[in-house]
XYZ file of C-alpha atoms in Angstrom:
702
model
C -20.139 9.471 -73.716
C -19.187 5.759 -73.725
C -17.878 4.342 -76.984
C -19.244 0.866 -76.283
C -21.512 -1.065 -74.035
C -18.488 -2.910 -72.693
C -16.884 0.320 -71.495
C -20.133 1.354 -69.869
C -20.370 -2.014 -68.099
C -16.796 -1.704 -66.781
C -17.621 1.767 -65.465
C -20.728 0.516 -63.592
C -18.737 -2.381 -62.143
C -16.072 0.021 -60.845
C -18.722 2.243 -59.224
C -20.365 -0.826 -57.641
C -17.069 -2.084 -56.183
C -16.263 1.411 -54.889
C -19.649 1.638 -53.187
C -19.324 -1.887 -51.761
C -15.882 -1.080 -50.261
C -17.242 2.079 -48.765
C -20.155 0.280 -47.191
C -17.867 -2.421 -45.760
C -15.222 -0.154 -44.281
C -17.204 2.889 -43.184
C -17.778 2.209 -39.516
C -21.105 3.262 -37.914
C -21.001 6.045 -35.349
C -21.501 5.488 -31.609
C -23.779 8.165 -30.227
C -24.460 8.127 -26.505
C -24.241 10.117 -23.266
C -21.173 9.356 -21.175
C -20.534 10.506 -17.651
C -17.103 10.779 -16.046
C -15.255 13.165 -13.732
C -18.613 14.412 -12.473
C -19.807 15.644 -15.865
C -21.951 14.299 -18.708
C -20.850 14.569 -22.343
C -22.320 13.631 -25.730
C -20.028 11.055 -27.311
C -20.255 10.784 -31.103
C -17.397 8.945 -32.824
C -16.855 6.109 -35.228
C -17.254 2.764 -33.543
C -14.112 0.830 -32.515
C -14.304 -2.943 -32.747
C -12.509 -4.901 -30.020
C -10.885 -8.230 -30.904
C -8.917 -10.596 -28.686
C -6.706 -13.122 -30.486
C -8.517 -12.167 -33.722
C -11.928 -13.044 -32.211
C -14.562 -10.323 -31.897
C -15.559 -9.422 -28.296
C -19.326 -8.953 -28.268
C -21.912 -7.725 -25.806
C -19.638 -5.254 -24.040
C -21.249 -3.231 -21.259
C -19.674 -0.140 -22.797
C -18.135 0.192 -26.276
C -14.470 1.236 -26.461
C -14.218 4.993 -25.922
C -11.710 7.311 -27.553
C -10.609 10.234 -25.370
C -7.854 12.589 -26.497
C -6.926 10.167 -29.291
C -6.401 7.258 -26.844
C -8.623 4.209 -26.675
C -10.116 3.097 -23.355
C -11.699 -0.358 -23.040
C -13.725 -2.127 -20.332
C -11.100 -3.586 -18.013
C -12.582 -6.910 -16.974
C -14.381 -7.895 -20.188
C -11.276 -7.163 -22.280
C -8.397 -8.672 -20.355
C -10.140 -11.659 -18.804
C -10.772 -12.787 -22.417
C -7.024 -13.335 -22.808
C -6.538 -15.053 -19.507
C -5.656 -12.119 -17.230
C -7.062 -11.571 -13.765
C -8.688 -8.164 -13.220
C -9.406 -6.874 -9.673
C -11.227 -3.684 -8.687
C -10.031 -2.221 -5.363
C -12.970 -0.110 -4.304
C -11.518 1.772 -1.299
C -8.618 3.233 -3.279
C -10.291 3.269 -6.719
C -7.539 1.110 -8.180
C -7.704 -1.606 -10.821
C -5.146 -4.402 -10.947
C -4.447 -6.502 -14.060
C -2.426 -9.702 -13.555
C -1.266 -11.618 -16.624
C 1.224 -14.453 -16.121
C 4.009 -12.886 -14.014
C 3.107 -9.254 -14.800
C 1.106 -7.084 -12.411
C -0.206 -3.679 -13.532
C -1.745 -1.386 -10.913
C -3.583 1.792 -11.911
C -5.682 4.338 -10.133
C -8.709 6.186 -11.579
C -7.698 9.624 -12.934
C -4.011 9.060 -12.110
C -1.518 8.818 -15.024
C 1.011 7.085 -12.756
C 0.884 3.297 -12.902
C 3.148 0.533 -11.614
C 4.203 -2.562 -13.477
C 5.626 -5.190 -11.069
C 6.138 -2.320 -8.628
C 7.998 -0.097 -11.114
C 6.564 3.339 -11.841
C 5.404 4.248 -15.363
C 3.501 7.236 -16.672
C 0.516 6.677 -18.960
C -0.601 9.054 -21.682
C -4.166 8.915 -20.336
C -5.417 7.684 -16.957
C -8.109 5.065 -16.325
C -11.626 6.531 -16.069
C -14.897 5.550 -14.515
C -17.245 6.125 -17.415
C -20.927 5.463 -16.894
C -19.834 3.584 -13.777
C -17.604 1.197 -15.777
C -13.846 0.940 -15.275
C -12.225 1.877 -18.582
C -8.495 1.545 -18.976
C -5.954 2.454 -21.713
C -5.784 -0.578 -23.928
C -2.364 -0.057 -25.500
C -0.492 0.740 -22.259
C -1.885 -2.214 -20.319
C -1.520 -4.662 -23.202
C 2.092 -3.750 -23.853
C 2.880 -3.606 -20.118
C 1.946 -7.290 -19.662
C 3.630 -8.393 -22.904
C 0.732 -8.528 -25.331
C 0.591 -7.342 -28.940
C -1.743 -4.485 -29.909
C -2.671 -3.932 -33.575
C -4.835 -1.127 -34.919
C -6.413 -1.172 -38.386
C -7.563 2.337 -39.216
C -9.706 1.303 -42.155
C -11.688 -1.392 -40.316
C -11.516 0.381 -36.901
C -10.451 -2.926 -35.331
C -8.118 -3.052 -32.382
C -6.786 -6.561 -31.808
C -5.016 -7.773 -28.635
C -3.037 -10.936 -29.064
C -0.397 -13.030 -27.316
C 3.134 -12.701 -28.625
C 4.454 -15.611 -30.645
C 7.773 -17.171 -29.635
C 10.244 -16.281 -32.377
C 13.057 -18.328 -33.770
C 16.160 -17.570 -31.674
C 18.437 -17.022 -34.649
C 16.057 -14.578 -36.299
C 15.571 -12.744 -33.038
C 19.332 -12.399 -32.503
C 19.807 -10.997 -36.029
C 17.012 -8.496 -35.513
C 18.417 -7.293 -32.215
C 21.846 -6.856 -33.770
C 20.459 -4.730 -36.550
C 18.428 -2.656 -34.127
C 21.393 -2.105 -31.850
C 23.487 -0.844 -34.762
C 20.878 1.742 -35.635
C 20.052 2.731 -32.048
C 19.061 6.393 -31.757
C 21.066 8.819 -29.740
C 19.963 9.601 -26.173
C 17.684 12.633 -26.112
C 17.984 13.517 -22.378
C 21.222 14.606 -20.724
C 21.617 13.909 -16.983
C 23.644 16.892 -15.889
C 24.051 16.531 -12.124
C 22.825 14.924 -8.907
C 22.149 16.900 -5.736
C 23.501 14.939 -2.779
C 21.617 15.809 0.429
C 23.278 16.739 3.724
C 23.363 14.350 6.680
C 20.073 15.672 8.079
C 18.232 15.495 4.730
C 16.594 12.625 2.814
C 15.940 13.693 -0.766
C 18.303 13.280 -3.738
C 17.745 15.449 -6.825
C 18.658 14.172 -10.327
C 18.808 17.070 -12.835
C 18.237 16.696 -16.608
C 18.381 19.166 -19.485
C 14.780 18.400 -20.515
C 11.699 16.629 -19.329
C 12.187 13.022 -18.156
C 9.474 11.076 -19.932
C 9.996 7.663 -18.403
C 11.745 6.204 -15.387
C 11.308 3.072 -13.324
C 12.528 1.678 -10.026
C 13.905 -1.789 -9.423
C 14.986 -3.547 -6.226
C 18.295 -5.332 -6.744
C 19.173 -8.670 -5.070
C 21.287 -6.964 -2.410
C 18.400 -4.680 -1.450
C 19.752 -1.624 -3.277
C 17.289 0.692 -4.998
C 17.965 1.169 -8.738
C 16.264 3.961 -10.697
C 16.477 3.688 -14.498
C 15.983 6.837 -16.593
C 15.108 6.000 -20.169
C 16.358 7.729 -23.377
C 19.177 9.397 -21.452
C 22.897 9.606 -20.970
C 24.834 11.273 -18.184
C 27.780 13.662 -18.206
C 28.654 13.235 -14.504
C 32.418 13.012 -13.921
C 31.989 10.979 -10.725
C 30.190 7.673 -11.016
C 30.427 6.526 -7.388
C 29.501 9.092 -4.758
C 29.590 8.638 -0.985
C 26.420 9.648 0.816
C 26.296 11.105 4.335
C 22.562 10.560 4.760
C 21.000 8.276 7.338
C 19.621 5.711 4.927
C 21.918 5.668 1.861
C 25.659 4.941 1.906
C 26.623 5.352 -1.765
C 25.153 6.341 -5.103
C 26.521 4.634 -8.249
C 25.753 5.780 -11.793
C 25.847 3.261 -14.629
C 25.101 3.399 -18.354
C 23.013 0.454 -19.598
C 22.139 -0.622 -23.111
C 19.365 1.161 -25.083
C 20.190 4.589 -23.599
C 19.279 3.901 -19.987
C 21.044 5.694 -17.140
C 20.863 3.769 -13.882
C 21.272 5.316 -10.424
C 21.917 2.719 -7.723
C 21.250 3.799 -4.154
C 22.902 1.459 -1.662
C 20.532 1.509 1.360
C 21.776 1.051 4.890
C 18.551 -0.193 6.492
C 14.773 -0.535 6.099
C 13.605 2.549 4.303
C 10.522 3.928 2.614
C 11.429 5.199 -0.853
C 9.354 7.464 -3.071
C 10.245 9.026 -6.437
C 8.699 12.171 -7.910
C 9.243 14.398 -10.871
C 9.263 18.174 -10.589
C 6.447 20.027 -12.285
C 8.498 20.651 -15.432
C 9.779 17.042 -15.379
C 13.432 18.058 -15.386
C 14.203 17.035 -11.805
C 13.675 13.507 -10.479
C 13.473 13.491 -6.676
C 14.443 10.257 -4.884
C 13.233 10.478 -1.290
C 14.473 7.922 1.284
C 13.055 7.454 4.784
C 10.575 10.303 4.728
C 6.845 10.746 4.153
C 6.336 13.025 1.133
C 3.735 15.686 1.909
C 1.772 15.995 -1.336
C -1.119 18.361 -0.622
C -2.343 20.946 1.856
C -5.922 22.136 1.669
C -8.052 24.530 3.688
C -11.741 25.388 3.615
C -14.623 26.301 5.899
C -17.401 23.712 6.385
C -19.948 26.321 7.480
C -18.931 26.244 11.137
C -15.240 25.459 11.424
C -12.126 25.810 9.347
C -10.721 22.513 8.069
C -6.985 21.988 7.412
C -6.024 18.736 5.668
C -2.421 17.591 5.191
C -2.015 14.737 2.740
C 1.023 12.404 2.672
C 1.998 9.221 0.923
C 0.729 7.722 4.159
C -0.848 9.362 7.259
C 1.724 11.817 8.671
C 2.875 11.784 12.261
C 2.010 15.191 13.680
C 2.808 17.315 16.718
C 0.764 20.505 17.264
C 1.350 23.267 19.806
C -0.489 26.514 20.151
C 1.449 29.705 20.899
C -1.050 31.629 22.966
C 0.697 35.012 22.737
C 0.872 35.099 18.955
C -2.261 32.951 18.608
C -0.502 30.639 16.151
C -0.619 26.889 15.582
C 2.846 25.360 15.156
C 2.516 22.034 13.309
C 5.492 19.724 13.067
C 5.554 16.622 10.876
C 8.758 14.645 11.633
C 10.293 12.329 9.054
C 8.465 14.183 6.285
C 9.459 16.261 3.266
C 7.526 18.516 0.892
C 7.812 17.246 -2.673
C 5.711 18.623 -5.533
C 3.194 20.083 -3.092
C -0.282 20.998 -4.283
C -2.016 23.900 -2.528
C -5.791 23.965 -2.409
C -6.612 27.015 -0.214
C -10.223 28.113 -0.153
C -11.847 30.849 1.995
C -11.509 30.347 5.726
C -12.893 32.146 8.796
C -10.174 31.639 11.379
C -7.021 30.716 9.469
C -5.006 33.780 8.475
C -2.438 31.982 6.284
C -0.449 28.794 5.883
C 3.355 29.126 6.029
C 5.550 26.055 5.465
C 8.678 27.987 4.408
C 10.675 26.710 7.385
C 10.341 23.089 6.348
C 13.407 20.967 5.651
C 13.900 17.562 4.017
C 13.672 16.004 7.455
C 10.824 17.861 9.130
C 7.847 19.726 7.684
C 7.063 22.800 9.808
C 3.776 24.609 9.218
C 2.835 27.835 10.945
C -0.883 28.732 11.001
C -1.587 32.250 12.379
C -5.233 32.517 13.572
C -7.487 35.520 13.329
C -9.203 34.708 16.624
C -8.382 32.800 19.779
C -10.138 29.515 18.953
C -9.585 25.869 19.692
C -8.626 22.931 17.479
C -8.855 19.183 17.265
C -7.082 16.630 15.077
C -7.691 13.181 13.651
C -6.022 10.814 11.242
C -7.919 9.413 8.256
C -6.422 7.246 5.479
C -3.355 9.101 4.210
C -3.989 12.467 5.804
C -4.317 14.429 9.051
C -7.426 16.545 9.468
C -7.268 19.521 11.803
C -10.542 21.232 12.723
C -10.264 24.846 13.952
C -13.071 26.775 15.488
C -14.989 27.860 18.586
C -16.138 25.369 21.234
C -13.379 22.933 20.303
C -11.089 21.694 23.077
C -7.406 21.488 22.144
C -6.798 17.761 21.604
C -3.049 17.939 21.833
C -2.625 19.140 25.352
C -0.539 16.027 26.145
C -1.855 16.097 29.634
C -0.431 12.895 31.052
C -2.396 12.952 34.233
C -0.390 11.056 36.794
C -2.938 11.362 39.570
C -4.977 8.228 40.242
C -8.706 8.853 40.538
C -11.702 6.528 40.482
C -15.431 6.659 40.290
C -16.165 5.737 43.903
C -13.909 8.347 45.397
C -12.048 5.865 47.585
C -8.409 7.026 47.703
C -7.269 5.214 50.877
C -5.755 2.082 49.304
C -2.271 3.504 48.723
C -2.370 2.796 44.958
C -0.698 5.375 42.727
C 0.353 5.839 39.125
C 3.470 7.076 37.501
C 3.712 7.685 33.772
C 3.570 4.005 32.796
C 3.252 2.147 36.051
C 0.343 1.432 38.412
C 1.244 0.126 41.816
C -0.892 -1.742 44.362
C 0.158 -1.717 48.010
C 0.445 -5.126 49.568
C -1.347 -6.042 52.847
C -0.655 -9.026 55.049
C -4.301 -10.070 55.196
C -4.430 -10.409 51.391
C -1.403 -12.418 50.228
C -0.838 -12.479 46.473
C 1.161 -14.657 44.105
C 1.694 -12.780 40.826
C 2.422 -16.070 39.073
C -1.293 -16.874 39.484
C -2.483 -13.794 37.577
C -4.009 -14.751 34.219
C -3.002 -12.462 31.352
C -5.428 -11.931 28.409
C -4.063 -9.793 25.597
C -7.207 -8.626 23.809
C -5.303 -6.273 21.557
C -7.895 -6.276 18.780
C -10.328 -4.763 21.276
C -7.625 -2.417 22.611
C -7.725 -4.115 26.013
C -5.274 -5.960 28.239
C -6.903 -7.979 31.020
C -5.390 -9.194 34.307
C -7.515 -11.719 36.244
C -6.459 -12.335 39.811
C -7.176 -15.603 41.602
C -8.956 -13.899 44.519
C -10.802 -10.765 45.582
C -8.186 -7.929 46.028
C -10.654 -5.020 46.329
C -9.222 -4.377 49.794
C -6.071 -3.323 47.962
C -7.575 -1.460 45.072
C -11.067 0.003 44.804
C -13.641 -0.989 42.233
C -14.374 1.372 39.350
C -12.397 3.308 36.768
C -8.962 4.701 37.461
C -7.446 7.306 35.119
C -4.036 6.442 33.699
C -3.781 8.607 30.570
C -0.282 7.891 29.372
C 0.670 7.354 25.733
C -0.406 3.679 25.899
C -3.349 3.422 28.243
C -6.333 5.649 28.878
C -8.067 4.061 31.877
C -7.975 1.052 34.187
C -11.256 -0.651 35.062
C -11.421 -2.740 38.258
C -14.298 -5.245 38.513
C -15.511 -8.044 40.743
C -16.266 -11.109 38.554
C -17.571 -14.172 40.376
C -15.584 -13.394 43.529
C -12.260 -12.577 41.892
C -10.840 -9.246 40.773
C -10.407 -8.421 37.097
C -8.398 -5.407 35.956
C -8.953 -4.245 32.368
C -6.567 -1.763 30.824
C -8.363 0.369 28.246
C -5.574 0.986 25.750
C -4.961 3.736 23.239
C -2.735 1.429 21.173
C -1.374 -2.106 21.397
C 0.126 -2.458 24.852
C 2.227 -5.094 26.571
C 2.126 -5.645 30.346
C 4.607 -6.962 32.903
C 3.555 -7.562 36.514
C 6.384 -7.318 39.055
C 6.646 -6.927 42.828
C 8.820 -5.974 45.732
C 8.255 -6.247 49.472
C 5.702 -3.427 49.548
C 3.978 -3.240 46.166
C 2.783 -5.069 43.100
C 3.568 -3.118 39.937
C 1.558 -3.183 36.767
C 4.045 -1.970 34.142
C 2.681 -0.772 30.802
C 5.068 -1.228 27.900
C 5.202 -0.921 24.161
C 5.391 -4.409 22.614
C 8.986 -3.989 21.521
C 9.965 -3.133 25.065
C 8.704 -6.571 26.242
C 9.050 -8.945 23.290
C 12.323 -9.821 21.533
C 10.571 -11.134 18.358
C 7.294 -9.874 16.957
C 5.487 -11.018 13.812
C 2.232 -9.564 12.468
C 0.027 -12.134 10.739
C -2.632 -10.905 8.314
C -5.408 -13.334 7.327
C -6.553 -11.672 4.116
C -10.023 -10.331 3.428
C -12.953 -10.898 5.858
C -16.577 -9.934 6.509
C -18.203 -8.637 3.247
C -14.888 -9.031 1.400
C -14.798 -12.773 0.737
C -11.738 -12.635 -1.488
C -11.639 -15.251 -4.209
C -13.574 -18.480 -4.305
C -13.790 -21.807 -6.076
C -15.075 -25.371 -5.733
C -17.531 -24.264 -3.064
C -14.929 -22.572 -0.818
C -14.405 -18.905 0.030
C -10.948 -17.506 0.575
C -11.615 -15.456 3.704
C -12.724 -18.602 5.576
C -9.652 -20.673 4.550
C -7.346 -17.782 5.525
C -8.950 -17.523 8.967
C -8.900 -21.293 9.585
C -5.154 -21.334 8.919
C -4.597 -18.210 11.024
C -6.407 -19.641 14.065
C -4.248 -22.800 13.922
C -1.181 -20.602 13.545
C -2.218 -18.489 16.550
C -2.329 -21.585 18.722
C 1.245 -22.443 17.693
C 2.540 -18.987 18.588
C 0.650 -18.868 21.917
C 2.655 -21.899 23.011
C 5.983 -20.130 22.304
C 6.977 -17.390 24.814
C 9.964 -16.385 22.658
C 7.859 -14.992 19.757
C 4.895 -12.717 19.980
C 2.360 -12.908 17.167
C -0.249 -10.193 16.572
C -3.055 -11.000 14.110
C -4.912 -8.350 12.135
C -8.131 -10.402 12.624
C -9.155 -13.536 14.530
C -12.772 -13.614 13.416
C -14.896 -12.833 10.366
C -14.180 -9.095 10.521
C -12.669 -6.773 7.926
C -9.674 -4.650 8.953
C -8.992 -1.967 6.339
C -5.698 -1.951 4.456
C -4.616 0.885 6.764
C -5.550 -1.104 9.852
C -3.452 -4.023 8.676
C -0.337 -2.051 7.817
C -0.687 0.398 10.715
C -0.546 -2.523 13.142
C 2.461 -3.911 11.365
C 4.286 -0.562 11.275
C 3.498 0.105 14.946
C 4.616 -3.131 16.563
C 6.044 -5.610 14.050
C 9.458 -6.928 13.101
C 7.984 -8.727 10.068
C 4.635 -9.051 8.310
C 3.067 -12.158 6.745
C -0.212 -11.961 4.843
C -2.121 -15.234 4.176
C -4.113 -15.552 0.938
C -5.483 -18.115 -1.526
C -5.382 -17.817 -5.298
C -7.810 -18.411 -8.185
C -7.694 -18.381 -11.940
C -9.068 -15.198 -13.445
C -10.405 -16.741 -16.649
C -12.457 -19.655 -15.365
C -9.745 -22.215 -16.007
C -9.272 -24.897 -13.374
C -5.716 -25.737 -14.461
C -3.552 -23.131 -12.601
C -2.324 -24.450 -9.261
C 0.481 -24.128 -6.770
C 2.134 -21.801 -4.307
C 3.729 -18.363 -4.802
C 5.072 -15.767 -2.369
C 5.159 -12.025 -3.126
C 7.308 -9.217 -1.864
C 7.826 -5.634 -3.017
C 10.305 -3.439 -1.164
C 13.564 -4.668 0.410
C 12.677 -3.127 3.789
C 15.879 -4.287 5.413
C 15.462 -4.527 9.194
C 18.130 -3.887 11.812
C 18.465 -7.697 11.988
C 19.623 -7.770 8.341
C 16.554 -9.563 7.055
C 14.910 -8.304 3.872
C 11.551 -8.926 2.308
C 13.252 -10.903 -0.481
C 15.042 -13.197 1.955
C 11.741 -13.692 3.795
C 9.918 -14.547 0.597
C 12.592 -17.052 -0.457
C 12.535 -18.748 2.981
C 8.766 -19.060 3.149
C 8.437 -20.269 -0.444
C 11.106 -22.933 0.084
C 9.472 -24.264 3.252
C 5.918 -24.174 1.920
C 6.979 -26.175 -1.134
C 8.799 -28.782 1.010
C 6.017 -29.063 3.574
C 2.955 -28.975 1.261
C 4.180 -30.558 -1.983
C 2.361 -28.097 -4.202
C 3.623 -26.703 -7.555
C 6.397 -24.088 -7.373
C 5.045 -20.857 -8.879
C 8.135 -18.971 -7.695
C 8.774 -15.868 -5.656
C 7.353 -12.747 -7.356
C 6.960 -9.010 -6.856
C 3.639 -7.189 -6.855
C 2.445 -3.746 -5.811
C -0.068 -5.005 -3.257
C -1.209 -2.339 -0.777
C -0.233 -4.380 2.302
C 3.275 -4.706 0.857
C 3.550 -1.184 -0.447
C 2.591 0.448 2.858
C 4.759 -1.703 5.114
C 7.972 -0.297 6.541
C 9.445 -3.612 7.667
C 10.116 -6.879 5.794
C 6.766 -7.981 4.426
C 5.446 -10.848 2.260
C 2.162 -12.112 0.908
C 1.681 -15.907 0.597
C -0.689 -17.304 -1.964
C -0.868 -20.861 -0.598
C -2.877 -22.509 -3.393
C -5.682 -22.138 -5.981
C -9.269 -22.498 -4.850
C -10.219 -22.673 -8.558
C -8.141 -25.861 -8.871
C -10.057 -28.974 -7.559
C -6.905 -30.629 -6.215
C -5.579 -27.516 -4.384
C -9.079 -26.651 -3.107
C -9.625 -30.127 -1.711
C -6.359 -29.908 0.243
C -6.880 -26.297 1.436
C -10.322 -27.134 2.886
C -8.959 -30.080 4.845
C -8.177 -29.199 8.504
C -5.143 -31.502 8.575
C -3.679 -29.772 5.528
C -4.445 -26.355 7.026
C -2.477 -27.475 10.102
C 0.454 -28.277 7.797
C 0.202 -24.774 6.268
C 0.118 -23.210 9.728
C 3.112 -25.283 10.889
C 5.101 -24.286 7.782
C 4.362 -20.596 8.270
C 5.280 -20.935 11.943
C 8.528 -22.796 11.235
C 9.512 -20.233 8.591
C 8.957 -17.412 11.067
C 11.057 -19.131 13.729
C 13.783 -19.839 11.178
C 13.945 -16.138 10.251
C 14.184 -15.045 13.877
C 16.883 -17.615 14.594
C 19.016 -16.689 11.563
C 18.558 -12.958 12.078
C 18.486 -12.430 15.850
C 17.065 -9.318 17.401
C 19.274 -6.523 18.635
C 16.818 -5.649 21.350
């Protein structure tokens, strides 16, 4: 067969090399059980080797997993290796990756992600696999500006930092690329301009829009960029008759990007959604998109859940003759609604056909004459329908004053939002001596008189039941009378008088105060936030907030409400609900830390997200610039600039809102300063001065 021993030796050598190569490059298989989306699967695929900056990452809690041809990697173990900070937000099942100035926010099982607040669509969503957060490696890496290389023969995926290229070479490359730029694939055919009583714009394309992103321009306008597209609109500046947008301008940018610029008139919530076929991009301004309606029976009662971008405002009336619930959701619009209707006992059907882009109207005919109740939870309203349920929306503002001891001879009476106490000559009163205690975090407002006035008003509980206050409790405390208003929401109080009566006037905060700021000391209770050098963020935030509270209490011209004044934990909804209910501006206090164990990062940075222009003309961006400037001047820390980030407390705020990262607890110098009470007082003073500066430059119209 072989003509010589030499030929035979060459043949054996070739076989040996072939076998060696095969043994080197043939990756072993990973065989294990994986659980995600509530199901368990057998995973059997060739192993993927994870490298960061060409260094192998070992001892992973879960090997990289390939699903639908996309690679998912453990979030924290992967990206902290390259210096990113990875945060798991348990309540909303979100994971945030921060690398340099880039912030990527993703949600488990949701293909929509944001990069510095701009919306992107991923090919595969993050997954909780075997209890571990696994995220798409290529999307996240490229989103924060990292290189991703895949070697199919070695099964190695390598994440690395991009090298700075020579400027001349880069310019030449860009020129060549521009010359050979591909033609736009998507044609923007038209834009649907809403009527004056509507809030949603529709941008129509000839095929599915694969990628779009939103940007906030310096003047507060909202820009939406549609990639791989060109438009054929004859009119490029269009006047809008809507409440929140004055004009829409269409521009053509480089690299086949069509930009729609919405010039906003005032503070406005903006949400963008694609139609189911992806050919229509809806831009909704000033309304709460209603995303899902679901019904089911829990064994006793029917449950109706209405999901929005945030918890909808809701008005319910029951038409007794037709036995129908009429549900109205003002400032809402149905966009890409998902129906999840399961068998019910009392609900006949759900009809939302009469909804507009301003108000969602839902009619619910009932099979029997039953009651209902409602409650708000997270981003939805839950309506329970069944027997033995009292209607919770009767809006019975009981104006009759009653009390527990039955004494109705004192002449006190209530109107809708006023309680009056008849004066008597034998009990003179000076209303200037009444001590006011605004215990808003306990939903109480307390008036302490300087004497016993129970001859004018009887002890016990008096019903008030207006939209602000439920009851009024009158007590004798060490010989003086204390009146406690049990509030339904944050309430302000003015005490006035005439010749015959003293009036306790119940007001919404904006009816009493010209300037209101909501201060949010971040974290609290079991959520310690970040830490470093022996200090915990929640404690530093609270120490600064308490000092700041003292400054505001001495200023009658500005009212400050705090989301916490102790080691408690308000939810994200609690924080933003307070702000949206009463505030003119929102300031969240935080401390920073390096995500990779380095002690070097230091300095101050202030974040904003939406413009949220108020009627004063102030925007979140102007706020952020003002606070950053003053903090740098007052504290002398490193300038880490003003940035944008999709933090929940910024995303869910409707008024100008910022988040201040004062310094780094992981940096010994910053930490030493932040833990010092005198330095904390400087921080508080700077935050106070910045707030006063904003209110002076942008005066209230109230």
